[in-house]
């Protein structure tokens, strides 16, 4: 199989093996319904060097079970019913137009996970690089069919899903223009339940699908390990402040951490190399100084090493 069958086009960027890891800051609903917060999070993601920010788009009447609409809860905006709260944290078209313009001005992609088919139609008003299927929606065939029909790249998240359910979702979506991410759907996820080797299991089971990682853990090390294991894109929730009100804030990365995460991802991907054993020109000096053969420096060996890569 040619490597190119594993490359997905996201607008002007390419995602897949051999391409820079595509890093997405998941804003989700951490903006708490305030456009100003969304802009600040976009600033943080762009400054950190992320390729994209992501949102979640729901039609509250469809996504909220009818028997929960009237349940009252305390919120930063006072006591309100659950359905009113769901509307309060949802952006409409004007806000997304402003987000679209803002992201363009910052040269950062944005896209979203639609949680229902109306949300797909809503997002299709914009020229987005991709759509995402949240792990919770993996078994929603109607949603998957609607996403397939957009012709855009679709990122399928696989938390809380069995291998059989994942295979079925791939059948519904088709494998030509999808990417898949390994995820554990707990918030925050424990290290012992991240099971990062599943990244390699998915690579083997779906050899023509680029595999990435959607993390909900605290800390950054395990997301960096996912990159070392071959994740071609990475998503982490981002927040302005982990202490802010909202269910996802505590398991999110703050701006400083995001900057470190992207910096370290870039270092790791540069360090992974191409896997071909070679002697670097920069090693010739140390070789001359340090390597001894029968008490003398092996001049011939240096000359040899300066040539073609050495096969092993
Ligand atoms: C919840 C989402 O994704 P994941 O399952 O990857 O966390 C989402 O993208 O809305």
mmCIF file of N, CA and C and ligand atoms in Angstrom, residues 26 54 56 113 115 132-136 157 181 183 185 187 214 216 235 237, ligand 1:
data_model
loop_
_atom_site.group_PDB
_atom_site.id
_atom_site.type_symbol
_atom_site.label_atom_id
_atom_site.label_comp_id
_atom_site.label_asym_id
_atom_site.label_seq_id
_atom_site.Cartn_x
_atom_site.Cartn_y
_atom_site.Cartn_z
ATOM 1 N N UNK A 26 -8.822 21.311 21.815
ATOM 2 C CA UNK A 26 -10.282 21.110 21.893
ATOM 3 C C UNK A 26 -10.887 22.127 22.866
ATOM 4 N N UNK A 54 -10.993 23.191 18.164
ATOM 5 C CA UNK A 54 -12.204 22.432 17.882
ATOM 6 C C UNK A 54 -13.303 22.830 18.857
ATOM 7 N N UNK A 56 -17.677 21.896 19.997
ATOM 8 C CA UNK A 56 -18.737 20.881 19.953
ATOM 9 C C UNK A 56 -20.014 21.603 19.578
ATOM 10 N N UNK A 113 -17.205 18.862 16.495
ATOM 11 C CA UNK A 113 -17.907 17.574 16.491
ATOM 12 C C UNK A 113 -19.400 17.902 16.541
ATOM 13 N N UNK A 115 -23.131 16.830 17.167
ATOM 14 C CA UNK A 115 -23.694 15.741 17.980
ATOM 15 C C UNK A 115 -25.050 15.295 17.444
ATOM 16 N N UNK A 132 -15.636 15.960 13.211
ATOM 17 C CA UNK A 132 -15.222 14.914 14.144
ATOM 18 C C UNK A 132 -16.429 14.200 14.712
ATOM 19 N N UNK A 133 -16.270 12.898 14.907
ATOM 20 C CA UNK A 133 -17.296 12.113 15.595
ATOM 21 C C UNK A 133 -16.820 11.928 17.029
ATOM 22 N N UNK A 134 -17.534 12.489 17.989
ATOM 23 C CA UNK A 134 -17.183 12.277 19.401
ATOM 24 C C UNK A 134 -17.381 10.801 19.732
ATOM 25 N N UNK A 135 -16.600 10.310 20.666
ATOM 26 C CA UNK A 135 -16.715 8.890 21.039
ATOM 27 C C UNK A 135 -18.160 8.510 21.354
ATOM 28 N N UNK A 136 -18.875 9.420 22.005
ATOM 29 C CA UNK A 136 -20.262 9.134 22.397
ATOM 30 C C UNK A 136 -21.168 8.932 21.184
ATOM 31 N N UNK A 157 -13.571 9.273 16.811
ATOM 32 C CA UNK A 157 -12.989 9.021 18.128
ATOM 33 C C UNK A 157 -13.571 7.738 18.704
ATOM 34 N N UNK A 181 -9.162 8.278 16.175
ATOM 35 C CA UNK A 181 -8.309 8.487 17.336
ATOM 36 C C UNK A 181 -8.649 7.552 18.470
ATOM 37 N N UNK A 183 -8.923 6.867 22.291
ATOM 38 C CA UNK A 183 -9.321 7.716 23.412
ATOM 39 C C UNK A 183 -9.847 6.841 24.536
ATOM 40 N N UNK A 185 -12.591 7.467 27.498
ATOM 41 C CA UNK A 185 -13.593 8.498 27.807
ATOM 42 C C UNK A 185 -13.874 8.643 29.287
ATOM 43 N N UNK A 187 -12.848 11.432 32.602
ATOM 44 C CA UNK A 187 -12.416 12.840 32.737
ATOM 45 C C UNK A 187 -12.097 13.171 34.185
ATOM 46 N N UNK A 214 -6.814 11.257 21.157
ATOM 47 C CA UNK A 214 -7.605 12.286 21.824
ATOM 48 C C UNK A 214 -7.487 12.035 23.325
ATOM 49 N N UNK A 216 -7.640 12.758 27.535
ATOM 50 C CA UNK A 216 -8.391 13.424 28.612
ATOM 51 C C UNK A 216 -7.682 13.277 29.938
ATOM 52 N N UNK A 235 -5.254 15.542 20.021
ATOM 53 C CA UNK A 235 -6.233 16.518 20.501
ATOM 54 C C UNK A 235 -6.216 16.515 22.030
ATOM 55 N N UNK A 237 -8.139 18.812 25.373
ATOM 56 C CA UNK A 237 -9.009 19.911 25.793
ATOM 57 C C UNK A 237 -8.144 21.066 26.275
HETATM 58 C C1 LIG B 1 -16.118 14.352 23.064
HETATM 59 C C2 LIG B 1 -15.421 14.508 21.931
HETATM 60 O O1 LIG B 1 -14.397 13.767 21.537
HETATM 61 P P1 LIG B 1 -13.607 12.567 22.272
HETATM 62 O O2 LIG B 1 -14.533 11.437 22.350
HETATM 63 O O3 LIG B 1 -12.405 12.335 21.414
HETATM 64 O O4 LIG B 1 -13.237 13.126 23.593
HETATM 65 C C3 LIG B 1 -15.746 15.539 20.946
HETATM 66 O O5 LIG B 1 -14.955 15.692 20.003
HETATM 67 O O6 LIG B 1 -16.769 16.218 21.084
#
